[in-house]
Short mmCIF file of C-alpha atoms in Angstrom, two decimals:
data_model
loop_
_atom_site.label_atom_id
_atom_site.label_comp_id
_atom_site.label_asym_id
_atom_site.label_seq_id
_atom_site.Cartn_x
_atom_site.Cartn_y
_atom_site.Cartn_z
CA MET U 292 93.26 -73.13 -32.63
CA ARG U 293 96.48 -75.04 -32.09
CA ASN U 294 97.32 -72.87 -29.07
CA THR U 295 93.87 -73.57 -27.62
CA TRP U 296 94.35 -77.32 -27.76
CA ARG U 297 97.85 -76.96 -26.33
CA LEU U 298 96.41 -75.11 -23.35
CA VAL U 299 93.67 -77.71 -22.90
CA TYR U 300 96.31 -80.43 -23.05
CA ASN U 301 98.41 -78.52 -20.51
CA TYR U 302 95.44 -78.16 -18.14
CA PHE U 303 94.77 -81.87 -18.50
CA LEU U 304 98.41 -82.75 -17.73
CA THR U 305 98.35 -80.41 -14.73
CA PHE U 306 95.19 -82.08 -13.47
CA ILE U 307 96.66 -85.58 -13.89
CA GLY U 308 99.97 -84.39 -12.43
CA GLY U 309 98.14 -83.47 -9.22
CA PHE U 310 97.48 -87.17 -8.71
CA ILE U 311 101.00 -88.34 -9.46
CA SER U 312 103.97 -87.96 -7.17
CA LYS U 313 107.07 -90.11 -6.99
CA LYS U 314 106.94 -90.07 -3.22
CA ARG U 315 103.25 -90.95 -2.99
CA ASN U 316 102.55 -93.12 -6.01
CA ALA U 317 101.05 -96.07 -4.11
CA ARG U 318 98.81 -93.91 -1.95
CA PHE U 319 97.59 -91.79 -4.85
CA ALA U 320 97.10 -94.85 -7.05
CA MET U 321 94.86 -96.35 -4.38
CA GLY U 322 92.89 -93.10 -4.18
CA VAL U 323 92.44 -92.94 -7.95
CA LEU U 324 91.41 -96.61 -8.11
CA PHE U 325 88.94 -96.04 -5.29
CA VAL U 326 87.36 -93.08 -7.11
CA LEU U 327 87.22 -95.00 -10.40
CA GLY U 328 85.63 -97.94 -8.64
CA ILE U 329 82.92 -95.82 -7.03
CA ALA U 330 82.36 -93.95 -10.33
CA THR U 331 81.85 -97.32 -12.02
CA LEU U 332 79.39 -98.27 -9.30
CA MET U 333 77.42 -95.05 -9.87
CA ILE U 334 77.28 -95.74 -13.62
CA VAL U 335 75.98 -99.24 -12.87
CA LEU U 336 73.31 -97.79 -10.57
CA PHE U 337 72.13 -95.26 -13.19
CA THR U 338 72.17 -97.99 -15.84
CA ASN U 339 70.07 -100.30 -13.66
CA THR U 340 67.62 -97.47 -13.03
CA ALA U 341 67.35 -96.87 -16.78
CA ILE U 342 66.77 -100.60 -17.36
CA ALA U 343 64.00 -100.76 -14.75
CA THR U 344 62.28 -97.64 -16.14
CA THR U 345 62.51 -98.75 -19.77
CA VAL U 346 61.31 -102.30 -19.05
CA GLN U 347 58.39 -100.99 -17.01
CA PHE U 348 57.13 -98.63 -19.73
CA THR U 349 57.81 -101.17 -22.49
CA GLN U 350 55.66 -103.75 -20.72
CA LEU U 351 52.91 -101.13 -20.44
CA GLY U 352 53.12 -100.60 -24.21
CA VAL U 353 54.39 -97.00 -24.00
CA PRO U 354 58.20 -97.26 -24.32
CA GLU U 355 58.45 -93.62 -25.41
CA LEU U 356 57.55 -92.60 -21.85
CA ALA U 357 60.94 -93.95 -20.77
CA MET U 358 62.61 -91.51 -23.16
CA TYR U 359 60.28 -88.79 -21.89
CA SER U 360 61.53 -89.50 -18.36
CA ASN U 361 65.13 -89.41 -19.60
CA SER U 362 64.55 -86.05 -21.31
CA PHE U 363 63.17 -84.61 -18.08
CA MET U 364 66.23 -85.90 -16.23
CA ALA U 365 68.45 -84.27 -18.88
CA ILE U 366 66.82 -80.89 -18.25
CA LEU U 367 67.27 -81.19 -14.47
CA ILE U 368 70.92 -82.26 -14.83
CA MET U 369 71.57 -79.36 -17.19
CA LEU U 370 70.05 -76.91 -14.68
CA PHE U 371 72.11 -78.46 -11.88
CA LEU U 372 75.35 -78.13 -13.87
CA THR U 373 74.40 -74.52 -14.60
CA VAL U 374 74.02 -73.77 -10.90
CA MET U 375 77.27 -75.52 -9.98
CA ARG U 376 79.23 -73.68 -12.69
CA SER U 377 77.77 -70.27 -11.86
CA ALA U 378 80.35 -69.66 -9.11
CA LEU U 379 82.94 -68.57 -11.67
CA PRO U 380 85.95 -67.01 -9.89
CA ALA U 381 86.62 -63.38 -10.73
CA LYS U 382 90.35 -63.99 -11.14
CA THR U 383 92.65 -66.97 -11.49
CA THR U 384 96.26 -67.29 -10.39
CA ASP U 385 97.57 -67.85 -13.92
CA GLU U 386 96.09 -64.71 -15.51
CA GLN U 387 99.28 -62.65 -15.57
CA LEU U 388 101.32 -65.57 -16.89
CA LEU U 389 98.88 -66.31 -19.71
CA LEU U 390 98.56 -62.64 -20.66
CA SER U 391 102.34 -62.41 -21.01
CA LEU U 392 102.37 -65.23 -23.59
CA PRO U 393 101.87 -64.68 -27.35
CA ILE U 394 98.39 -66.21 -27.16
CA LYS U 395 95.11 -64.50 -27.92
CA LYS U 396 92.64 -63.95 -25.09
CA THR U 397 90.01 -65.85 -27.05
CA GLN U 398 92.23 -68.92 -27.18
CA ILE U 399 92.95 -68.72 -23.43
CA ILE U 400 89.28 -68.43 -22.46
CA LEU U 401 88.24 -71.12 -24.94
CA ALA U 402 90.83 -73.51 -23.48
CA LYS U 403 89.63 -72.88 -19.92
CA SER U 404 86.02 -73.34 -20.97
CA LEU U 405 86.67 -76.54 -22.92
CA PHE U 406 88.54 -78.03 -19.97
CA ASN U 407 85.54 -77.37 -17.71
CA TYR U 408 83.23 -78.68 -20.44
CA LEU U 409 85.12 -81.98 -20.39
CA PHE U 410 84.16 -82.64 -16.75
CA ASP U 411 80.49 -81.85 -17.35
CA PHE U 412 80.45 -84.05 -20.44
CA LEU U 413 81.98 -86.99 -18.55
CA SER U 414 79.36 -86.55 -15.83
CA LEU U 415 76.53 -86.69 -18.37
CA LEU U 416 78.22 -89.58 -20.13
CA GLY U 417 77.92 -91.65 -16.97
CA ILE U 418 74.50 -90.40 -15.84
CA LEU U 419 72.43 -89.76 -18.98
CA PHE U 420 74.03 -91.63 -21.88
CA PRO U 421 73.47 -95.18 -20.48
CA SER U 422 69.71 -94.58 -20.64
CA TYR U 423 69.91 -94.14 -24.42
CA ILE U 424 71.91 -97.35 -24.83
CA VAL U 425 69.43 -99.24 -22.64
CA TYR U 426 66.45 -97.89 -24.60
CA ALA U 427 68.03 -98.84 -27.93
CA VAL U 428 68.85 -102.38 -26.78
CA ILE U 429 65.50 -103.17 -25.14
CA ASN U 430 63.38 -101.69 -27.93
CA GLN U 431 65.76 -102.77 -30.74
CA THR U 432 65.79 -99.33 -32.36
CA GLY U 433 69.26 -99.61 -33.86
CA ILE U 434 72.60 -97.92 -33.29
CA SER U 435 71.42 -94.61 -34.78
CA LEU U 436 69.44 -93.76 -31.63
CA VAL U 437 72.57 -94.27 -29.53
CA PHE U 438 74.52 -91.84 -31.72
CA ARG U 439 71.73 -89.28 -31.47
CA GLY U 440 71.76 -89.69 -27.68
CA LEU U 441 75.53 -89.18 -27.69
CA LEU U 442 75.09 -85.98 -29.71
CA ILE U 443 72.61 -84.63 -27.14
CA THR U 444 75.05 -85.58 -24.38
CA LEU U 445 77.73 -83.56 -26.19
CA LEU U 446 75.55 -80.47 -26.71
CA LEU U 447 73.93 -80.06 -23.29
CA PRO U 448 77.14 -79.16 -21.38
CA LEU U 449 77.82 -76.33 -23.86
CA PHE U 450 74.55 -74.68 -22.91
CA SER U 451 74.97 -75.25 -19.17
CA ASN U 452 78.50 -73.78 -19.23
CA ALA U 453 77.30 -70.77 -21.24
CA ILE U 454 74.36 -69.92 -18.97
CA ALA U 455 76.54 -70.44 -15.89
CA THR U 456 79.09 -67.97 -17.25
CA LEU U 457 76.43 -65.35 -18.00
CA ILE U 458 74.94 -65.73 -14.52
CA ALA U 459 78.38 -65.53 -12.87
CA LEU U 460 79.31 -62.35 -14.73
CA LEU U 461 75.96 -60.78 -13.86
CA PHE U 462 76.33 -61.66 -10.17
CA GLN U 463 79.91 -60.32 -10.13
CA LYS U 464 78.69 -57.02 -11.57
CA ILE U 465 75.89 -56.72 -8.99
CA ALA U 466 78.18 -57.67 -6.10
CA THR U 467 80.69 -54.91 -6.89
CA PHE U 468 78.19 -52.30 -5.66
CA PHE U 469 78.27 -53.71 -2.14
CA ARG U 470 80.82 -53.65 0.66
CA ASN U 471 81.41 -57.38 1.08
CA TYR U 472 81.80 -58.28 -2.58
CA SER U 473 82.49 -61.99 -2.22
CA ILE U 474 79.85 -62.60 0.44
CA VAL U 475 77.17 -60.81 -1.60
CA GLN U 476 78.12 -62.90 -4.63
CA THR U 477 77.79 -66.04 -2.50
CA ILE U 478 74.34 -64.95 -1.27
CA LEU U 479 73.19 -64.39 -4.85
CA ILE U 480 74.35 -67.87 -5.82
CA LEU U 481 72.58 -69.38 -2.79
CA LEU U 482 69.39 -67.68 -3.99
CA LEU U 483 70.04 -69.26 -7.37
CA ILE U 484 70.31 -72.69 -5.71
CA GLY U 485 67.01 -72.05 -3.96
CA GLY U 486 65.51 -71.13 -7.33
CA TYR U 487 66.81 -74.37 -8.83
CA VAL U 488 65.26 -76.45 -6.03
CA LEU U 489 61.94 -74.63 -6.46
CA ILE U 490 61.94 -75.00 -10.26
CA SER U 491 62.81 -78.70 -9.98
CA TYR U 492 59.95 -79.25 -7.55
CA VAL U 493 57.43 -77.31 -9.67
CA LEU U 494 58.47 -79.13 -12.85
CA ASN U 495 58.30 -82.53 -11.19
CA ASP U 496 54.92 -81.76 -9.63
CA TYR U 497 53.55 -80.52 -12.97
CA LEU U 498 54.74 -83.60 -14.83
CA LEU U 499 53.28 -85.97 -12.22
CA LYS U 500 49.88 -84.28 -12.40
CA ASN U 501 49.72 -84.22 -16.22
CA ASN U 502 49.54 -87.57 -17.98
CA ASN U 503 49.09 -85.99 -21.41
CA VAL U 504 52.63 -86.21 -22.80
CA ASP U 505 51.87 -84.16 -25.93
CA MET U 506 50.50 -81.27 -23.87
CA VAL U 507 53.53 -81.30 -21.58
CA LEU U 508 55.95 -81.36 -24.51
CA ASN U 509 54.18 -78.40 -26.11
CA GLN U 510 54.62 -76.51 -22.84
CA PHE U 511 58.34 -77.37 -22.55
CA LYS U 512 59.90 -77.04 -25.98
CA PRO U 513 63.46 -78.11 -24.94
CA MET U 514 62.11 -81.47 -23.76
CA LYS U 515 60.19 -81.85 -27.01
CA TRP U 516 63.29 -81.11 -29.09
CA ILE U 517 65.39 -83.64 -27.16
CA LEU U 518 62.68 -86.30 -27.33
CA THR U 519 61.81 -85.89 -31.01
CA PHE U 520 65.44 -85.79 -32.12
CA VAL U 521 66.57 -88.83 -30.13
CA LEU U 522 63.52 -90.93 -31.01
CA ASN U 523 62.82 -89.83 -34.58
CA GLY U 524 65.97 -88.01 -35.69
CA THR U 525 64.03 -84.77 -36.37
CA LEU U 526 66.65 -82.43 -37.82
CA LEU U 527 64.69 -79.27 -36.98
CA SER U 528 64.83 -80.20 -33.29
CA LEU U 529 68.59 -80.76 -33.56
CA LEU U 530 68.95 -77.41 -35.28
CA TRP U 531 67.17 -75.61 -32.44
CA ILE U 532 69.26 -77.37 -29.78
CA ALA U 533 72.52 -76.67 -31.65
CA LEU U 534 71.66 -73.00 -32.30
CA ILE U 535 70.85 -72.36 -28.64
CA ALA U 536 73.86 -74.33 -27.37
CA PHE U 537 76.47 -72.83 -29.70
CA GLY U 538 74.87 -69.36 -29.70
CA THR U 539 74.87 -68.94 -25.93
CA TYR U 540 78.30 -70.57 -25.67
CA SER U 541 79.79 -68.09 -28.18
CA ILE U 542 78.28 -65.12 -26.34
CA SER U 543 79.66 -66.36 -23.02
CA ILE U 544 83.16 -66.77 -24.50
CA LEU U 545 83.10 -63.24 -25.93
CA LEU U 546 82.01 -61.76 -22.60
CA ARG U 547 84.70 -63.65 -20.67
CA VAL U 548 87.30 -62.44 -23.17
CA ALA U 549 86.13 -58.85 -22.62
CA VAL U 550 86.67 -59.01 -18.83
CA PHE U 551 89.71 -61.31 -18.78
CA GLY U 552 92.74 -59.65 -17.22
CA LYS U 553 90.79 -56.65 -15.94
CA GLU U 554 90.64 -55.81 -12.26
CA VAL U 555 87.31 -56.47 -10.59
CA LYS U 556 86.31 -53.13 -9.10
CA SER U 557 84.51 -53.43 -5.81
CA TYR U 558 83.41 -51.36 -2.83
CA ARG U 559 86.34 -49.79 -0.97
CA SER U 560 86.07 -48.69 2.64
CA LYS U 561 87.49 -45.32 3.75
CA LYS U 562 87.99 -46.57 7.29
CA ILE U 563 91.64 -46.32 8.36
CA GLU U 564 91.38 -47.45 12.00
CA LEU U 565 92.18 -51.05 12.88
CA ASP U 566 89.88 -52.88 15.28
CA PHE U 567 91.67 -55.47 17.37
CA THR U 568 90.18 -57.84 19.92
CA GLU U 569 92.30 -60.47 21.61
CA ARG U 570 90.93 -63.98 21.17
CA LYS U 571 92.13 -67.51 21.69
CA PRO U 572 94.03 -68.91 18.68
CA MET U 573 91.45 -71.55 17.80
CA TRP U 574 88.53 -69.09 17.79
CA SER U 575 90.53 -66.60 15.75
CA LEU U 576 91.25 -69.36 13.26
CA TYR U 577 87.58 -70.34 13.26
CA ARG U 578 86.50 -66.76 12.47
CA LYS U 579 89.06 -66.61 9.68
CA GLU U 580 87.92 -69.95 8.26
CA ILE U 581 84.22 -69.11 8.36
CA LYS U 582 84.79 -65.72 6.69
CA TYR U 583 86.91 -67.31 3.99
CA TYR U 584 84.32 -70.02 3.46
CA PHE U 585 81.52 -67.55 2.71
CA SER U 586 83.83 -65.43 0.53
CA VAL U 587 84.41 -68.26 -1.99
CA PRO U 588 81.16 -68.95 -3.89
CA ILE U 589 82.30 -72.25 -5.43
CA TYR U 590 83.28 -73.48 -1.95
CA VAL U 591 79.82 -72.67 -0.61
CA ILE U 592 77.93 -74.16 -3.55
CA ASN U 593 79.86 -77.42 -3.48
CA THR U 594 79.28 -77.97 0.23
CA ILE U 595 76.06 -76.29 1.38
CA PHE U 596 73.72 -78.00 -1.07
CA GLY U 597 73.36 -80.97 1.28
CA ALA U 598 72.27 -78.72 4.15
CA ILE U 599 69.57 -77.18 1.96
CA MET U 600 68.42 -80.63 0.84
CA TYR U 601 68.31 -81.75 4.49
CA VAL U 602 65.92 -78.92 5.31
CA GLY U 603 63.87 -79.81 2.22
CA LEU U 604 63.70 -83.46 3.28
CA SER U 605 62.46 -82.48 6.74
CA ILE U 606 59.72 -80.26 5.31
CA LEU U 607 58.72 -83.01 2.87
CA LEU U 608 58.47 -85.55 5.70
CA LEU U 609 56.27 -83.14 7.64
CA MET U 610 53.94 -82.73 4.65
CA ILE U 611 53.50 -86.35 3.53
CA LYS U 612 51.32 -88.82 5.40
CA GLN U 613 53.03 -91.42 7.56
CA GLU U 614 50.95 -94.09 5.82
CA THR U 615 52.47 -93.06 2.50
CA LEU U 616 55.97 -93.71 3.80
CA THR U 617 54.84 -97.06 5.22
CA GLN U 618 53.38 -98.01 1.82
CA ILE U 619 56.65 -97.10 0.09
CA LEU U 620 58.58 -99.37 2.44
CA ALA U 621 55.98 -102.13 2.03
CA SER U 622 56.46 -101.97 -1.75
CA ILE U 623 60.09 -103.02 -1.22
CA ARG U 624 59.02 -105.68 1.30
CA ILE U 625 59.93 -103.78 4.45
CA ASP U 626 56.98 -103.71 6.84
CA ALA U 627 58.54 -104.00 10.29
CA SER U 628 57.44 -101.63 13.04
CA GLY U 629 59.64 -98.54 13.19
CA ALA U 630 61.29 -99.24 9.83
CA GLU U 631 60.20 -95.80 8.61
CA ILE U 632 62.32 -94.21 11.36
CA ALA U 633 65.40 -96.11 10.18
CA PHE U 634 64.59 -95.13 6.60
CA ILE U 635 64.40 -91.44 7.55
CA LEU U 636 67.70 -91.69 9.43
CA ALA U 637 69.34 -93.32 6.40
CA ALA U 638 68.12 -90.56 4.07
CA GLY U 639 69.08 -87.82 6.53
CA CYS U 640 72.58 -89.18 7.17
CA LEU U 641 73.28 -89.66 3.47
CA ILE U 642 72.22 -86.09 2.69
CA ILE U 643 73.92 -84.31 5.59
CA THR U 644 77.24 -86.11 5.04
CA THR U 645 77.48 -84.56 1.57
CA VAL U 646 78.31 -81.35 3.45
CA CYS U 647 82.07 -81.58 3.87
CA THR U 648 84.19 -78.42 3.87
CA THR U 649 87.26 -80.10 5.36
CA SER U 650 88.00 -82.28 2.31
CA SER U 651 89.47 -79.24 0.55
CA SER U 652 90.25 -76.88 3.45
CA ILE U 653 94.00 -77.68 3.49
CA SER U 654 94.28 -77.47 -0.30
CA LEU U 655 92.61 -74.04 -0.28
CA GLU U 656 95.46 -72.70 1.85
CA GLY U 657 97.50 -73.05 -1.34
CA LYS U 658 100.82 -71.29 -1.42
CA HIS U 659 99.93 -69.44 1.80
CA LEU U 660 100.05 -72.60 3.90
CA TRP U 661 103.49 -71.61 5.17
CA VAL U 662 101.93 -68.52 6.81
CA LEU U 663 99.62 -70.74 8.85
CA LYS U 664 102.46 -73.08 9.80
CA ALA U 665 104.77 -70.20 10.74
CA HIS U 666 102.47 -68.96 13.50
CA PRO U 667 102.89 -70.32 17.04
CA ILE U 668 99.60 -72.21 16.83
CA LYS U 669 99.02 -75.81 17.81
CA VAL U 670 98.24 -78.15 14.93
CA ARG U 671 95.29 -79.39 16.97
CA ASP U 672 93.77 -75.89 16.99
CA ILE U 673 94.17 -75.63 13.21
CA PHE U 674 92.40 -78.96 12.74
CA LEU U 675 89.61 -78.14 15.20
CA ALA U 676 88.94 -74.75 13.58
CA LYS U 677 88.49 -76.37 10.18
CA ILE U 678 86.28 -79.12 11.62
CA LEU U 679 84.15 -76.53 13.46
CA VAL U 680 83.33 -74.75 10.19
CA ASN U 681 81.97 -78.01 8.81
CA MET U 682 80.01 -78.72 11.99
CA THR U 683 78.53 -75.22 11.97
CA LEU U 684 76.99 -75.89 8.56
CA THR U 685 75.59 -79.30 9.53
CA THR U 686 74.55 -78.72 13.15
CA ILE U 687 72.25 -75.78 12.39
CA PRO U 688 69.90 -77.69 10.02
CA ILE U 689 70.06 -80.81 12.21
CA VAL U 690 69.06 -78.94 15.39
CA LEU U 691 66.36 -76.93 13.62
CA MET U 692 64.83 -79.81 11.68
CA ALA U 693 64.92 -82.58 14.33
CA PRO U 694 61.93 -81.13 16.26
CA VAL U 695 60.08 -80.58 12.97
CA VAL U 696 60.40 -84.25 11.99
CA SER U 697 59.54 -85.29 15.55
CA ILE U 698 56.16 -83.58 15.22
CA LYS U 699 55.15 -86.27 12.73
CA PHE U 700 57.17 -89.26 13.96
CA GLY U 701 57.14 -88.76 17.72
CA PHE U 702 59.20 -86.67 20.14
CA ALA U 703 60.40 -89.89 21.76
CA ASN U 704 62.58 -90.28 18.66
CA LEU U 705 63.96 -86.72 18.84
CA TRP U 706 67.31 -87.91 20.21
CA MET U 707 67.82 -90.13 17.14
CA PHE U 708 66.90 -87.40 14.65
CA MET U 709 69.38 -85.06 16.32
CA LEU U 710 72.25 -87.23 17.56
CA ILE U 711 72.76 -89.76 14.75
CA PRO U 712 73.04 -87.27 11.81
CA PHE U 713 75.28 -85.08 14.00
CA LEU U 714 77.68 -87.96 14.70
CA ALA U 715 77.70 -89.01 11.04
CA SER U 716 78.57 -85.48 9.92
CA LEU U 717 81.34 -85.27 12.56
CA VAL U 718 82.92 -88.46 11.19
CA MET U 719 82.82 -86.96 7.68
CA ALA U 720 84.38 -83.70 8.88
CA ILE U 721 87.31 -85.52 10.52
CA LEU U 722 87.86 -87.99 7.67
CA GLY U 723 87.54 -85.22 5.09
CA LEU U 724 90.39 -83.34 6.75
CA TYR U 725 92.48 -86.49 6.96
CA PHE U 726 91.94 -87.35 3.29
CA ASN U 727 92.88 -83.80 2.33
CA LEU U 728 96.15 -84.21 4.22
CA LEU U 729 96.73 -87.47 2.35
CA PHE U 730 95.87 -86.00 -1.07
CA PRO U 731 96.61 -82.26 -0.91
CA LYS U 732 96.34 -80.03 -3.98
CA LEU U 733 98.23 -76.89 -3.00
CA GLU U 734 98.96 -75.62 -6.51
CA TRP U 735 95.87 -74.42 -8.35
CA GLU U 736 94.79 -71.58 -10.60
CA SER U 737 91.31 -71.14 -9.08
CA GLU U 738 89.35 -72.52 -6.12
CA VAL U 739 87.39 -74.72 -8.53
CA GLN U 740 90.27 -77.19 -8.79
CA PRO U 741 90.72 -78.15 -5.11
CA VAL U 742 87.01 -77.87 -4.31
CA LYS U 743 85.50 -79.76 -7.25
CA GLN U 744 88.37 -81.62 -8.90
CA GLY U 745 90.59 -82.52 -5.95
CA LEU U 746 91.17 -86.21 -5.30
CA SER U 747 90.53 -85.73 -1.57
CA THR U 748 87.07 -84.31 -2.29
CA MET U 749 86.14 -87.28 -4.48
CA VAL U 750 87.51 -89.88 -2.06
CA THR U 751 85.74 -88.27 0.91
CA LEU U 752 82.41 -88.07 -0.90
CA PHE U 753 82.43 -91.67 -2.07
CA PHE U 754 83.88 -93.07 1.16
CA GLY U 755 81.26 -91.15 3.13
CA PHE U 756 78.49 -92.69 1.05
CA ALA U 757 79.89 -96.18 1.67
CA PHE U 758 80.45 -95.88 5.43
CA VAL U 759 77.02 -94.29 6.04
CA ILE U 760 74.95 -96.65 3.91
CA LEU U 761 76.63 -99.85 5.14
CA PRO U 762 74.85 -100.25 8.54
CA PHE U 763 71.47 -99.39 7.01
CA VAL U 764 71.93 -101.95 4.23
CA PHE U 765 72.70 -104.66 6.78
CA TYR U 766 69.75 -103.60 8.94
CA PHE U 767 67.17 -103.63 6.15
CA ALA U 768 68.60 -106.79 4.56
CA PHE U 769 68.98 -109.00 7.63
CA PHE U 770 67.86 -107.47 10.94
CA VAL U 771 64.82 -105.25 10.30
CA THR U 772 62.43 -107.87 11.75
CA LEU U 773 64.82 -109.01 14.47
CA VAL U 774 66.13 -105.76 15.95
CA ASN U 775 63.88 -103.04 17.35
CA TYR U 776 64.47 -99.66 15.68
CA VAL U 777 65.36 -98.05 19.03
CA LEU U 778 68.04 -100.66 19.62
CA PHE U 779 69.23 -100.09 16.06
CA GLY U 780 69.48 -96.38 16.84
CA LEU U 781 71.68 -97.14 19.85
CA LEU U 782 73.84 -99.43 17.72
CA LEU U 783 74.19 -96.63 15.15
CA VAL U 784 75.35 -94.25 17.88
CA ALA U 785 77.97 -96.78 18.96
CA TYR U 786 78.99 -97.34 15.31
CA PHE U 787 79.54 -93.64 14.64
CA VAL U 788 81.25 -93.03 18.00
CA LEU U 789 83.76 -95.78 17.18
CA TRP U 790 84.37 -94.13 13.82
CA ILE U 791 84.90 -90.76 15.53
CA VAL U 792 87.44 -92.21 17.96
CA PHE U 793 89.25 -94.06 15.17
CA SER U 794 89.27 -91.13 12.71
CA TYR U 795 90.30 -88.53 15.31
CA THR U 796 93.15 -90.78 16.51
CA LEU U 797 94.23 -91.21 12.90
CA LEU U 798 94.05 -87.45 12.32
CA HIS U 799 95.92 -86.61 15.53
CA LYS U 800 98.78 -89.01 14.80
CA SER U 801 99.15 -89.70 11.08
CA GLY U 802 97.35 -86.52 9.96
CA LYS U 803 99.55 -84.30 12.11
CA THR U 804 102.65 -85.91 10.58
CA HIS U 805 101.38 -85.30 7.05
CA PHE U 806 100.56 -81.67 7.91
CA GLU U 807 104.06 -81.02 9.25
CA ARG U 808 105.56 -82.47 6.05
CA LEU U 809 103.59 -80.17 3.75
#
């Protein structure tokens, strides 16, 4: 067990070491502080949500419904973590090194798994755990409920990691029977994401239509176990949760040990002729980038989810009545004409800007970056190829869904539904690439590290949220009754165009310098 903790400690030091560099201490310190600040803000937001929910149900005389809501959220988060972890890479760059050391395979796999578990636990600690503290304080239940909530927060990531591992191994096995192994694996994981969205919708719809809590809990035993243990300390519920969590986790570790170090056998073509078509450098780079993108499941999962949600939002807007949206805005004291259009634009821009492939595209070059730099290719073409991949993923849903939304909210607004999200996503694509040049992570053992744990990814995501939400906050807070929504749309276009000019200039000058220094 000592070797396991040494490996975990080594992974942790490697992760921290990626943020520290003698030459870039100030820049990286600012990036880390920025991420920590936004993470703190997110914790505050989740805490405020928990306070509002708990106070509301407490005033209605049913405080346990707040915990019921928290339990439902715990299930959804666990399913989401399962989906995000299911893109387990078939091989990692440190396999041969670790196998050459006098360390058991079980210890190696356990260390890798525990390191991933740490990130999921910290996520739940900021999202779910505050709700238990809030409930205990408002209802004066004592510190014991907080400890029980902490125990649930510790156990849930074990189960999500275990199920994700089992799904990943199953998908890898299925994909080996097909020609394009990595792409087939990616398609299977995308189907899994679609399944998650469908299950989440069905569960939410079922819970909204059924007010009988006891009946719902009898239908969904995991929710009942979480609820009864946290509220009442029912040991039998804890036993069931612990057995499932540790049981599935142990099975997943054993299976990963069995396949660790073995070559992943896949379809092999017997074709010996080489097809060659002359293309311009940028388009050749674009084809290479787009093929690589779809061949890395974790890359796809971490970036395409926003595009799927954007399509889902558009379909939802088509289904709900326009009066319903107006009533929602009126409940938060926004009743100006055209405010629903601005609200839709805000939601659409926030969702589509979560799609950002460029924030890790340089890091994913890894140790092969020198190959790219050695070719007689303009740096501009390299940048544009990477930006085009991002824009391919965002432009398709924007162009397809803009007419759909316009059916309900008027074709006169089509230009806003198409142009404004497009410009916002272009800003994110450019800034994502620039932040990746500022905070590159070229040494990694699997694609998970630069895609999910890279500083550039975190900074881009949080900065994108801030720069997109800012004009909408000002509009709804101060100008919603003074500025017509069409004029606001024109101002948004100008706002994003200015950001595009600024960010592209920054990328072309400072970004190019950073790229040449790598």
